[in-house]
Every structure is written in structure tokens, then in C-alpha cells.
Tab-separated table of C-alpha atoms in Angstrom:
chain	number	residue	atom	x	y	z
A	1	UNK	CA	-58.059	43.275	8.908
A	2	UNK	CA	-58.983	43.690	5.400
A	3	UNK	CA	-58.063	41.362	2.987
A	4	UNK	CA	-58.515	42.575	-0.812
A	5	UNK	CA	-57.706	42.296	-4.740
A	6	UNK	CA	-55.302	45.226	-5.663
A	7	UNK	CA	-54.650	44.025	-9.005
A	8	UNK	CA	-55.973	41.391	-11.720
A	9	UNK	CA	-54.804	39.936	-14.606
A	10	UNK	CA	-56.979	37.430	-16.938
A	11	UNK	CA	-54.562	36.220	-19.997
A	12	UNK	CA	-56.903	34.430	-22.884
A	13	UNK	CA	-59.823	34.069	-20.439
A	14	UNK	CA	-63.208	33.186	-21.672
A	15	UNK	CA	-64.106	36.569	-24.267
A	16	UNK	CA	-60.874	38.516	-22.632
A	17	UNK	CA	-57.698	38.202	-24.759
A	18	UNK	CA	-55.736	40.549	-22.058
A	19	UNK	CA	-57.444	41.883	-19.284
A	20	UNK	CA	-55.063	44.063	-16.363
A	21	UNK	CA	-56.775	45.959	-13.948
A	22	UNK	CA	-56.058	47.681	-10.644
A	23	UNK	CA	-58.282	48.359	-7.886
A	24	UNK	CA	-58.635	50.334	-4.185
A	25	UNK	CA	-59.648	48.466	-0.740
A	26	UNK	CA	-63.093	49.161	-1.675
A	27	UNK	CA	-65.871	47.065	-3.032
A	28	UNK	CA	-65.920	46.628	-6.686
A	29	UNK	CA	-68.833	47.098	-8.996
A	30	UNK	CA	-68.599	45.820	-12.230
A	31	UNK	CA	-71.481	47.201	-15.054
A	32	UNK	CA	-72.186	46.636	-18.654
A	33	UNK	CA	-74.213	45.124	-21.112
A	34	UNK	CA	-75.238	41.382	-21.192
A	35	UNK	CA	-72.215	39.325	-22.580
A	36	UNK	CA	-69.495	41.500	-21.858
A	37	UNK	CA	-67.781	39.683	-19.247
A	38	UNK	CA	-69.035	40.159	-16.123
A	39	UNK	CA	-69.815	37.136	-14.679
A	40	UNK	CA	-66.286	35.957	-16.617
A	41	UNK	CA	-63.612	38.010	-14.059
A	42	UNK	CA	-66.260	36.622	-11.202
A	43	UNK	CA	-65.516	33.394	-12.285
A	44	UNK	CA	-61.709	33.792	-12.814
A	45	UNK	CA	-61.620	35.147	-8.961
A	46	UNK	CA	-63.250	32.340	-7.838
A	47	UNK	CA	-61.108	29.526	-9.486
A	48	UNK	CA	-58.210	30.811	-7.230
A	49	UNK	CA	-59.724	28.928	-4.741
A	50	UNK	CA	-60.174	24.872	-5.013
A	51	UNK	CA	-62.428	23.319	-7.501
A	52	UNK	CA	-64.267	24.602	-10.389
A	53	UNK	CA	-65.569	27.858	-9.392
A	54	UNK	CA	-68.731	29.478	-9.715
A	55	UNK	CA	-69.770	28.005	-13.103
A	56	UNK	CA	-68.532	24.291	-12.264
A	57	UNK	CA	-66.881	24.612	-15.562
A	58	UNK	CA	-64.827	22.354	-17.223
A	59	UNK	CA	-61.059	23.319	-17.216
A	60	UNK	CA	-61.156	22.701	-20.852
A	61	UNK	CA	-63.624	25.340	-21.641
A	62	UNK	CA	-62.386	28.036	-19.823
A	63	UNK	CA	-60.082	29.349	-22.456
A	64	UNK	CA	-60.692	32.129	-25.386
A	65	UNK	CA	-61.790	30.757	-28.384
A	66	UNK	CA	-60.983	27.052	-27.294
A	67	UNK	CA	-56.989	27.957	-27.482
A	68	UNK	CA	-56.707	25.629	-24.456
A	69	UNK	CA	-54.571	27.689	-21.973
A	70	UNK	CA	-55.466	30.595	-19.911
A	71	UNK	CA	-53.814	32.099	-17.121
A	72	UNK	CA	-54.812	34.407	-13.993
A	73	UNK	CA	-53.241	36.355	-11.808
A	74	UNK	CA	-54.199	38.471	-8.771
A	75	UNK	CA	-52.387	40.507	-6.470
A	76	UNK	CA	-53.599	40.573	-2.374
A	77	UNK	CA	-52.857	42.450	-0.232
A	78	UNK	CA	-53.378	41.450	3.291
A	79	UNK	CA	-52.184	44.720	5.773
A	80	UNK	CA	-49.042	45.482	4.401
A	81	UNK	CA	-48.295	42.067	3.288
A	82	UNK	CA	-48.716	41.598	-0.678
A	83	UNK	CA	-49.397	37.877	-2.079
A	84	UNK	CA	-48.855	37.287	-5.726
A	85	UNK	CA	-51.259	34.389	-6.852
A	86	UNK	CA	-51.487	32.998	-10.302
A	87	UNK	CA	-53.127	29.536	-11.884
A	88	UNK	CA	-52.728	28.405	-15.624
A	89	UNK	CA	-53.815	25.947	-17.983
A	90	UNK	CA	-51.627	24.972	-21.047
A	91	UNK	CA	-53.222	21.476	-22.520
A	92	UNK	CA	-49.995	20.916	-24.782
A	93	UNK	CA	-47.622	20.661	-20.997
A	94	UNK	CA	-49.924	19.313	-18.566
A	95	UNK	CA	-54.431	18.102	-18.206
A	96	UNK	CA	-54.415	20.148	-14.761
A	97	UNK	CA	-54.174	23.983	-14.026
A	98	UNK	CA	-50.592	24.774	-12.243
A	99	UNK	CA	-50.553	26.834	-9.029
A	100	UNK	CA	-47.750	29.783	-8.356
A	101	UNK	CA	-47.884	31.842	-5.388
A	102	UNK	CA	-45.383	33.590	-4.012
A	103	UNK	CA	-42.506	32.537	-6.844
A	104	UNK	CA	-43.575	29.373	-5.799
A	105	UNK	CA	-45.273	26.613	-7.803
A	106	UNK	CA	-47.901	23.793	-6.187
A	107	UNK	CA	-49.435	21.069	-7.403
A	108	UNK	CA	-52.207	21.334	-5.061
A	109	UNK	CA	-55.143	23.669	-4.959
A	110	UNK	CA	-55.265	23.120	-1.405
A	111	UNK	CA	-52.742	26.172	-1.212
A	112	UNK	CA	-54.750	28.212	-2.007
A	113	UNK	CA	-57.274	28.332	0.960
A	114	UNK	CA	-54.390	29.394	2.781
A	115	UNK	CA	-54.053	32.945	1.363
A	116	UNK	CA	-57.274	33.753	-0.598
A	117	UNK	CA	-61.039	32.926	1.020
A	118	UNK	CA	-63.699	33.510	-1.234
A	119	UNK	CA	-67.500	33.523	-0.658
A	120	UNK	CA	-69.764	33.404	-3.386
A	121	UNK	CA	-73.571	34.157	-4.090
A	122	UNK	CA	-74.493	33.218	-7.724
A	123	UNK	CA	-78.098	32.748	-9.626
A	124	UNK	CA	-77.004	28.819	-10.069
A	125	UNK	CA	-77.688	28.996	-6.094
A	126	UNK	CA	-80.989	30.544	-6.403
A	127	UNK	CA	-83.099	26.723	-6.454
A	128	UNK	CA	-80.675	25.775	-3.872
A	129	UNK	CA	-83.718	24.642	-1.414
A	130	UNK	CA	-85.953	23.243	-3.798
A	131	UNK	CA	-83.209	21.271	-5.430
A	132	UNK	CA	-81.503	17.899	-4.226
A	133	UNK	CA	-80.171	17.468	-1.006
A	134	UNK	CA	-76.334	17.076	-2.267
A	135	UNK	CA	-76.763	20.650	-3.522
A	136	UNK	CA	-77.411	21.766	0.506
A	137	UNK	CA	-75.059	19.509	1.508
A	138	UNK	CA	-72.112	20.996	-0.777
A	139	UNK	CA	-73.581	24.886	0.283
A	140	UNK	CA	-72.549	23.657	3.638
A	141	UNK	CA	-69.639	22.001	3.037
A	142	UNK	CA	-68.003	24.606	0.826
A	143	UNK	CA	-68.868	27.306	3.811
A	144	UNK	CA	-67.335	25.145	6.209
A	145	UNK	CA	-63.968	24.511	3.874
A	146	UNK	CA	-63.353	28.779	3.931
A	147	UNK	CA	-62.861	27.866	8.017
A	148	UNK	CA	-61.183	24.784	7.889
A	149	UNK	CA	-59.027	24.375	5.002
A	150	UNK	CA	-58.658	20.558	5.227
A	151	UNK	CA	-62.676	19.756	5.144
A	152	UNK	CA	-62.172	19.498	1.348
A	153	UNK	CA	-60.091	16.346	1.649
A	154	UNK	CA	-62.012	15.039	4.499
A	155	UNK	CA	-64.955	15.047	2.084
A	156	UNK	CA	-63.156	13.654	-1.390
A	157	UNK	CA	-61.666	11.206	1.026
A	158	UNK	CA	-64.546	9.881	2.716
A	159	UNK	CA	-66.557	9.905	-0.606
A	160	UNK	CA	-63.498	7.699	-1.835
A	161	UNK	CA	-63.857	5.524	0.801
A	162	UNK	CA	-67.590	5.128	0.704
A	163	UNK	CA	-67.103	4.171	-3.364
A	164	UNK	CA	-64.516	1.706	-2.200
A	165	UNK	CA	-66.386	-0.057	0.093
A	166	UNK	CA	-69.873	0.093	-2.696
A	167	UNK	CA	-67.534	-1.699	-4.582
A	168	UNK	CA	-66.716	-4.798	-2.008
A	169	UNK	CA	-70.021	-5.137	-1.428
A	170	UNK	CA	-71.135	-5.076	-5.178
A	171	UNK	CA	-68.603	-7.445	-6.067
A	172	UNK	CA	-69.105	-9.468	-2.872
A	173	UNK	CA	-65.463	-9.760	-2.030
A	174	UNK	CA	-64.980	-11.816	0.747
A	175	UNK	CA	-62.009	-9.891	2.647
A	176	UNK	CA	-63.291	-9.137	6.216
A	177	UNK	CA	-60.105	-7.690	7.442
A	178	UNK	CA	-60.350	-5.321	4.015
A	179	UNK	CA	-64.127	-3.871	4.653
A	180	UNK	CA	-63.260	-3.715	8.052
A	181	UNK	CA	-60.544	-1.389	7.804
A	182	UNK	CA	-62.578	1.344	4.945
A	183	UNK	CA	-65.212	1.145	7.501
A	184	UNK	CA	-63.022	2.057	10.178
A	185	UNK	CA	-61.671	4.961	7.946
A	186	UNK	CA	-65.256	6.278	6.772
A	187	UNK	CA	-66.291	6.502	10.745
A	188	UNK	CA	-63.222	8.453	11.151
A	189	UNK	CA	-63.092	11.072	8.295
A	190	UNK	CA	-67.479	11.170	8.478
A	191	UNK	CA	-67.121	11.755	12.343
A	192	UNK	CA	-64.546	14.262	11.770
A	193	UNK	CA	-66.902	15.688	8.652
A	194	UNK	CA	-69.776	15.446	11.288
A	195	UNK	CA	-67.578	17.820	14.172
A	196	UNK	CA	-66.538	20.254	11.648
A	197	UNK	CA	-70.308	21.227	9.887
A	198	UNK	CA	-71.764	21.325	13.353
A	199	UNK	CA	-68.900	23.871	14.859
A	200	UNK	CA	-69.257	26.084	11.522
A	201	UNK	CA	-73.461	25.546	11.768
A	202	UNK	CA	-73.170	26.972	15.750
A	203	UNK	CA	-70.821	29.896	14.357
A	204	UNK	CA	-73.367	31.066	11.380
A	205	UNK	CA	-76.141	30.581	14.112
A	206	UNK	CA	-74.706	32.753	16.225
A	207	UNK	CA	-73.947	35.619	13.626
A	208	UNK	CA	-77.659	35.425	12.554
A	209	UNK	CA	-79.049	36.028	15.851
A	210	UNK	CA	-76.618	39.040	16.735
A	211	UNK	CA	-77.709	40.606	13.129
A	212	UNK	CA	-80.474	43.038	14.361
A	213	UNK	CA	-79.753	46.647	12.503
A	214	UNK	CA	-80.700	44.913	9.200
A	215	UNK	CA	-82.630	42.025	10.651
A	216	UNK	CA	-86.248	42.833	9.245
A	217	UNK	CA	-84.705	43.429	5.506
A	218	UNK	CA	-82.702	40.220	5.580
A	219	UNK	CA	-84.565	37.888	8.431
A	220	UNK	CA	-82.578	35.392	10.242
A	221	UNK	CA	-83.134	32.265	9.417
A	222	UNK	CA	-83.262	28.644	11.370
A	223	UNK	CA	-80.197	26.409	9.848
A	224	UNK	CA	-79.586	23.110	10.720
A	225	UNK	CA	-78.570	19.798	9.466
A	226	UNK	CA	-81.031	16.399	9.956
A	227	UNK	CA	-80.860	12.933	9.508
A	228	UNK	CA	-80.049	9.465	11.571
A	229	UNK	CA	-76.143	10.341	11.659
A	230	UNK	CA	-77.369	13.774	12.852
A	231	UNK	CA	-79.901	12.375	15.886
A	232	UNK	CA	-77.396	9.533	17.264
A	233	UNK	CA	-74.312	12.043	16.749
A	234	UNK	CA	-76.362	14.905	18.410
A	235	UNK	CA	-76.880	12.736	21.891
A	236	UNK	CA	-73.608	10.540	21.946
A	237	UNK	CA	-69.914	11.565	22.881
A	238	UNK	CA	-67.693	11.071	20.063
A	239	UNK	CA	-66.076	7.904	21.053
A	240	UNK	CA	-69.413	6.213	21.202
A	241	UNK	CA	-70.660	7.912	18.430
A	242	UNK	CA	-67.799	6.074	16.213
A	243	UNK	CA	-68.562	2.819	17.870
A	244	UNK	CA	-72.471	3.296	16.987
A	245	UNK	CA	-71.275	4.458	13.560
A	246	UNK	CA	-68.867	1.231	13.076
A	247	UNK	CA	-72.109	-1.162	13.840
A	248	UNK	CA	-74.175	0.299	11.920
A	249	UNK	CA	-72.194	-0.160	8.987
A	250	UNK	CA	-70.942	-3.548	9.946
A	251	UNK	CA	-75.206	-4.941	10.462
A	252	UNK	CA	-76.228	-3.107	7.398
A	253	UNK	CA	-73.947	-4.486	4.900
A	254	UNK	CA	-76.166	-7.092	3.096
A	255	UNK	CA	-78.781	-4.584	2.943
A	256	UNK	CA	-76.176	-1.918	1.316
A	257	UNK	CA	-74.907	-4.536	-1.442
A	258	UNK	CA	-78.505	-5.305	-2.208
A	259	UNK	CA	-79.028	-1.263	-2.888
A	260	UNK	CA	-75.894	-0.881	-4.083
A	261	UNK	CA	-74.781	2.298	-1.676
A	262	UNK	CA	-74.085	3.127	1.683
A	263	UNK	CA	-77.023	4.261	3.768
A	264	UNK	CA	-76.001	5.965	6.448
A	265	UNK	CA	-73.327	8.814	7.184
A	266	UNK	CA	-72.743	12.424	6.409
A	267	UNK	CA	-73.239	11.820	2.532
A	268	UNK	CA	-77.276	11.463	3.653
A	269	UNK	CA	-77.397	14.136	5.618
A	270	UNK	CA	-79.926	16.869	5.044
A	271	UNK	CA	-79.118	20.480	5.351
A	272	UNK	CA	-82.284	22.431	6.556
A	273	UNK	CA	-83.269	26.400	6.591
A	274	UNK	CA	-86.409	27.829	7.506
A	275	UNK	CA	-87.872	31.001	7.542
A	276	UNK	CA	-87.888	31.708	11.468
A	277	UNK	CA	-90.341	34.393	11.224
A	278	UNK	CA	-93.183	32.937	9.170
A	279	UNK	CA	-92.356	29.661	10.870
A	280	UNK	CA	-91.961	28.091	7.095
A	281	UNK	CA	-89.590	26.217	5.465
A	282	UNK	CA	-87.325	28.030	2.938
A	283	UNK	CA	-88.168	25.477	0.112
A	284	UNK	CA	-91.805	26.792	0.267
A	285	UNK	CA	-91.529	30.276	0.801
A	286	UNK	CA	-91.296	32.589	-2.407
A	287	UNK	CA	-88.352	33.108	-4.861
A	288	UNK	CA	-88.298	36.498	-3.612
A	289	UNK	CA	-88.090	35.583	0.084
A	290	UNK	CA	-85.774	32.457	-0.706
A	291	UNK	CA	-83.036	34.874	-2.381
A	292	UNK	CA	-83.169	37.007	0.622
A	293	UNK	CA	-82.858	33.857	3.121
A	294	UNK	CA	-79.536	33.017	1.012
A	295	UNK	CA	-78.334	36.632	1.568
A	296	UNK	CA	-78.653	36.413	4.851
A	297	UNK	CA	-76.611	32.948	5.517
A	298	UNK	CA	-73.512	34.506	3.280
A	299	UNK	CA	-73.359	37.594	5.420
A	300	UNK	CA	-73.499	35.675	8.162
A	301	UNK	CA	-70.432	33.421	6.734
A	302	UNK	CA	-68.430	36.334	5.755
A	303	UNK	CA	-69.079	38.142	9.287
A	304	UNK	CA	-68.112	34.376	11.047
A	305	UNK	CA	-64.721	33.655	8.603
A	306	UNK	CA	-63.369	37.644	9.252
A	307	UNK	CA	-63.943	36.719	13.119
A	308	UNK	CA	-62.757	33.049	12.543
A	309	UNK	CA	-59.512	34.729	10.506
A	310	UNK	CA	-59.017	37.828	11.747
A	311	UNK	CA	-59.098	39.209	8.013
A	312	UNK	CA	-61.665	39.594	5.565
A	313	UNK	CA	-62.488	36.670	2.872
A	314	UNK	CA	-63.454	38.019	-0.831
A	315	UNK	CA	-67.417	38.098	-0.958
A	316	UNK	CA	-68.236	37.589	-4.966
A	317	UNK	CA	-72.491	38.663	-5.723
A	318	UNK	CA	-73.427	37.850	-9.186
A	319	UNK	CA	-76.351	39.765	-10.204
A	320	UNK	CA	-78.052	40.142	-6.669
A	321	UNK	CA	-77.950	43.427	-6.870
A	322	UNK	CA	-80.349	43.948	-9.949
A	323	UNK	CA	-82.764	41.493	-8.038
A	324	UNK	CA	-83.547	43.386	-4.630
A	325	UNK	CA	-85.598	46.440	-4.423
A	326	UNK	CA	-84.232	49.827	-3.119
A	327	UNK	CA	-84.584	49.585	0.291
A	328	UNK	CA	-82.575	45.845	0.264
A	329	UNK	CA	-79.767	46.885	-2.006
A	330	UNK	CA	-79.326	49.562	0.743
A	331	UNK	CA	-79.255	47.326	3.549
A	332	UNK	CA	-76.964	44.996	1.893
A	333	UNK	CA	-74.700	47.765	0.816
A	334	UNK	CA	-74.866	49.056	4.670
A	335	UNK	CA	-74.008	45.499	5.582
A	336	UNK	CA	-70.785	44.807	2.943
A	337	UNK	CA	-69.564	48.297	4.386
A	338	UNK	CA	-70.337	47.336	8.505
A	339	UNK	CA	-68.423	43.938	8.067
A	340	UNK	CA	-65.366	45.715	5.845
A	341	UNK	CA	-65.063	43.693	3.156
A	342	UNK	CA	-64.124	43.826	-0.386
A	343	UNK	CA	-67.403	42.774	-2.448
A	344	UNK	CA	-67.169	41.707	-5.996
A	345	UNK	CA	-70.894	42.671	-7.707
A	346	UNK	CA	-72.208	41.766	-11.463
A	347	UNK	CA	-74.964	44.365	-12.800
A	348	UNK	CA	-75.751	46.442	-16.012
A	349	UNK	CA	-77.031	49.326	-14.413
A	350	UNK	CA	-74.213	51.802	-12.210
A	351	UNK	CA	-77.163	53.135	-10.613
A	352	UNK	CA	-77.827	49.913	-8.469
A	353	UNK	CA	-74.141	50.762	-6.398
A	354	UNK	CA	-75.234	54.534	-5.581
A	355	UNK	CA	-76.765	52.979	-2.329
A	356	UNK	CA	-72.857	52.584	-1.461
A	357	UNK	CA	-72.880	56.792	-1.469
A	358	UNK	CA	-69.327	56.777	-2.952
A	359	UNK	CA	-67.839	53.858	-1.680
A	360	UNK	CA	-67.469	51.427	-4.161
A	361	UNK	CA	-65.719	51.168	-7.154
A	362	UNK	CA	-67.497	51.108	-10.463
A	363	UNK	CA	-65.563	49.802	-13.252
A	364	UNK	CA	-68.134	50.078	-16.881
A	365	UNK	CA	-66.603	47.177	-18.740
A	366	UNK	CA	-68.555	48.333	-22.046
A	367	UNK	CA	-65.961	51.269	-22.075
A	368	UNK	CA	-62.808	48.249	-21.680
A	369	UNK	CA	-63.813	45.364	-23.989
């Protein structure tokens, strides 16, 4: 089922004052000039989801001309169902962003996941292989979250709990019964972390091998995760897995207060992708062939979470486009149109959507702002 934006409205929103817009089931390319705001209504799209959205910005910063509040509003419509979501940001009533869906207000983002899915590709991914491994691991994690709405809080709790019990050991508190219990918690929410990356890893697997019309533009590549949690989780049920993972933590606890962090679990894990053809990994290939790697794992997540679902997440691309050569943009155009999709794309030239022969939506924001 398709999933898509019919209508959006940005209220004091980075450089737009008062921005309303409506749009068809079809993808959605938005053109203009550098600066114009492009990037800005991919960004307001992609804070109706939880967190910080594509830019990691500040909530404070969002606003036009530092006014501190902002509001947006989008319409979905899912089939013949329509869900009204809105999120804004007054500093004078309250430090966090409210939530209103449906009539309805929330306190927590977490609501969101329920209605709206959103998958992103932006050029703050682009080093994502040659960067630190807590970059990979959050790639991961936030494709695993549009499947399982809870991973989130599995993740913010666990990291919690791993800061808690950093802190017992730092301050060499001598409350066995205390540690004892956090540990017990971080084997539970990291073995449950653990379950959840390897079912989505197996799903995106599977959608890259069954992608063979566009498989020589955008090769499949090999994506796994690695480490000691990884090797003993991989050949262990998960009972004795949690047992393994309780000792470990329980004999390496001088050794972790000496450090001053917790050595072992899912927060060391390392997230993996290599070029399956050249037999390479994706950190030393080329920027061009990296890009293309990344392409391939999102349309592999989007294919996966519309299966998963049974309706269509939002795919956001933020200036690919204007980085692939003729014969790519069409594949990926081929590809956004195969899966059904609404696509959100970023570019200043119209001429990089005519590989979509008519079936997107160009909107020339020079001709609007």
C-alpha cells in the first residue's frame, strides 16, 4: 500500500516564514538555487519521526530568525485513511517540541514511528565507512528502529544502563546486589538489541540478493555486524548467550573501572559492508563506489519495511541525484517507481528527474520563496 505526504505545512521554519504545499502520490522533486530551502522541508519531514533529523540539529536552532518556535504539519494519507501530524516548538511554554496527531497531543516522539516511517540518504552519510564505528552502528540501528518501533528505547536504555554501571565502578561503590542488578538489565535490553539488528541484517540481506534488474548499477553488497558479542551470540542459544554475557561482565569489572567503560556488548559492535563484487571493503573502495554501496542498502531497507509493513515508508534523497551519472539516476528512478514509494529528492537542476519520464513531481522553489 502506499503511504505518502498529501499536504505540508512549515510555520517559521528555518528561511520559511509560511510554507503550505500540496502534493500527488508521486515522488517529489524539489529544485532551485543553493540556499533556498531545499534541504530545509527535507529536514522538517524528517523531524516527524524521533530524534533530531537529518541535520542532528539543535531544537533551538531550528526556528526563523532565532524566534524560538516553529511548527510543522503534514497530512498522510495511508489508503483511504488520512493522518494529521504536527510537532512545535514554543521556548516561552515548554524546552521540548509537542507532538499532535490525530487531535491528539503526546509527549513522546515514540508516536510517531507508529504512523510515519521515514528513510533517509543525506551527504552527512557519505564518510559513513571511513568514519567511527558509532556512526555504523547508529546507520544500523536507526534502520532497524523503522521495523521495530521500540529499538529506540532499547538502545537509550541500555546506553543508560551501561553509564550507570561506568559510574559504580568509577566511584567504586561497594553495592553488589546494585551492579548486579544493571548488569542483569544491560544483558537483557543488549541481548534483545543483539536479536533485533541480526533479524533486520537477515531481512536487508535478503532484499540485496533478490535485487538483480538493477544489480550491476547498484551492486549488492556483503553487510554484517562483528565483534566478541557478535561471535559468542552467533554460536550460543539465547539463554546461554545471557549467562555468557552476565560473566563476562561480572570477571571484567576491575578491568572496566580501571578504563573507565564497559568493554563488551552491542555498544562495541562493528557494523561491516563490503563490496561483494571486487571482494573489497567499502571503507577502501572509491567515493564514487561508496555512495553507490549506500544506495543500495536504503533500497534495500525501503523494499524490506514496505514488505515488513505492508505500506510504503517516506524515502528522503538529499542531493544524490546531482551525484550519479545518467545511466544511475535512471536506475534509481526505475527502482523508487518498482518499489512504489513516495521519494523526497534535493537538486538544482529539473533536468536530473526527467529519468522519472513524467512521474514525479517537480516543485521549483526559486518560483515560491
Amino acid at each position: 500500500m502506499l503511504s505518502y505526504i498529501s499536504k505540508l505545512k512549515l510555520t517559521n521554519y528555518r528561511n520559511f516564514e509560511n510554507l503550505n504545499l500540496e502534493f500527488p502520490g508521486s515522488s517529489i522533486a524539489l529544485v532551485g538555487k543553493n540556499g533556498v530551502g531545499k534541504t530545509n522541508i527535507l529536514e522538517a519531514i524528517s523531524i516527524m519521526q524521533p530524534g533530531r533529523g537529518i541535520r542532528s540539529a539543535k531544537i533551538t536552532d531550528i526556528s526563523r530568525n532565532n524566534a524560538n518556535f516553529f511548527g510543522v504539519f503534514v497530512e498522510l494519507l495511508l489508503g483511504n485513511e488520512k493522518i494529521q501530524i504536527g510537532t512545535e516548538y514554543n521556548k516561552k511554554i515548554s524546552r521540548v517540541r509537542k507532538i499532535k496527531i490525530n487531535k491528539n497531543y503526546y509527549i513522546s516522539q515514540m508516536e510517531l514511528i507508529k504512523y510515519l516511517r521515514i528513510i533517509s540518504l543525506s551527504p552527512s552519510m557519505d564518510g559513513m565507512f571511513i568514519d567511527s564505528p558509532h556512526s555504523r552502528r547508529k546507520f544500523i540501528d536507526r534502520i532497524t528502529w523503522n521495523f521495530y518501533g521500540n529499538h529506540s528505547q532499547l538502545i537509550n536504555s541500555y546506553d543508560q544502563l551501561i553509564k550507570e554501571r561506568n559510574n559504580i565502578l568509577r566511584e567504586n561503590i561497594l553495592d553488589h546486589g546494585w551492579i548486579k542488578n544493571v548488569e542483569k538489565q544491560i544483558v537483557d535490553f543488549g541481548s534483545n538489541i543483539l536479536i533485533n539488528r541480526n533479524k533486520i541484517l537477515s531481512l536487508l540481506a535478503s532484499e540485496l540478493e533478490n535485487r538483480v534488474d538493477h544489480i550491476k548499477v547498484f551492486p549488492a553488497p556483503d553487510i554484517f555486524l562483528s565483534g566478541e558479542v557478535e561471535e559468542i551470540f552467533g554460536s550460543n542459544n539465547v539463554e546461554n548467550f545471557k549467562e555468557i554475557y552476565k560473566e563476562k561482565l561480572f570477571n571484567s569489572r576491575s578491568l572496566d573501572s580501571l578504563k573507565g567503560s564497559t568493554g563488551f556488548g552491542p555498544h562495541r559492535s562493528e557494523l561491516s559492508v563490503n563490496f561483494k563484487e571486487k571482494k573489497i571493503p567499502a571503507y577502501l573502495c572509491s567515493t564514487g563506489e561508496q555512495k553507490i554501496l549506500l544506495i543500495s542498502i536504503i533500497l534495500a531497507t525501503a523494499r524490506a519495511s514496505k514488505d515488513f509493513h505492508g505500506s510504503s515508508p517516506i524515502l528522503l534523497l538529499d542531493e544524490v541525484f546531482s551525484h550519479l551519472d545518467e545511466v544511475r539516476r535512471e536506475a534509481l528512478s526505475r527502482e523508487i517507481i518498482d518499489i512504489g514509494i513516495q521519494a523526497w529528492m534535493t537538486s538544482t537542476e529539473a533536468s536530473h528527474y526527467m529519468t522519472f519520464g513524467g512521474k514525479s513531481y517537480i516543485i521549483n522553489l526559486d518560483e515560491i520563496v
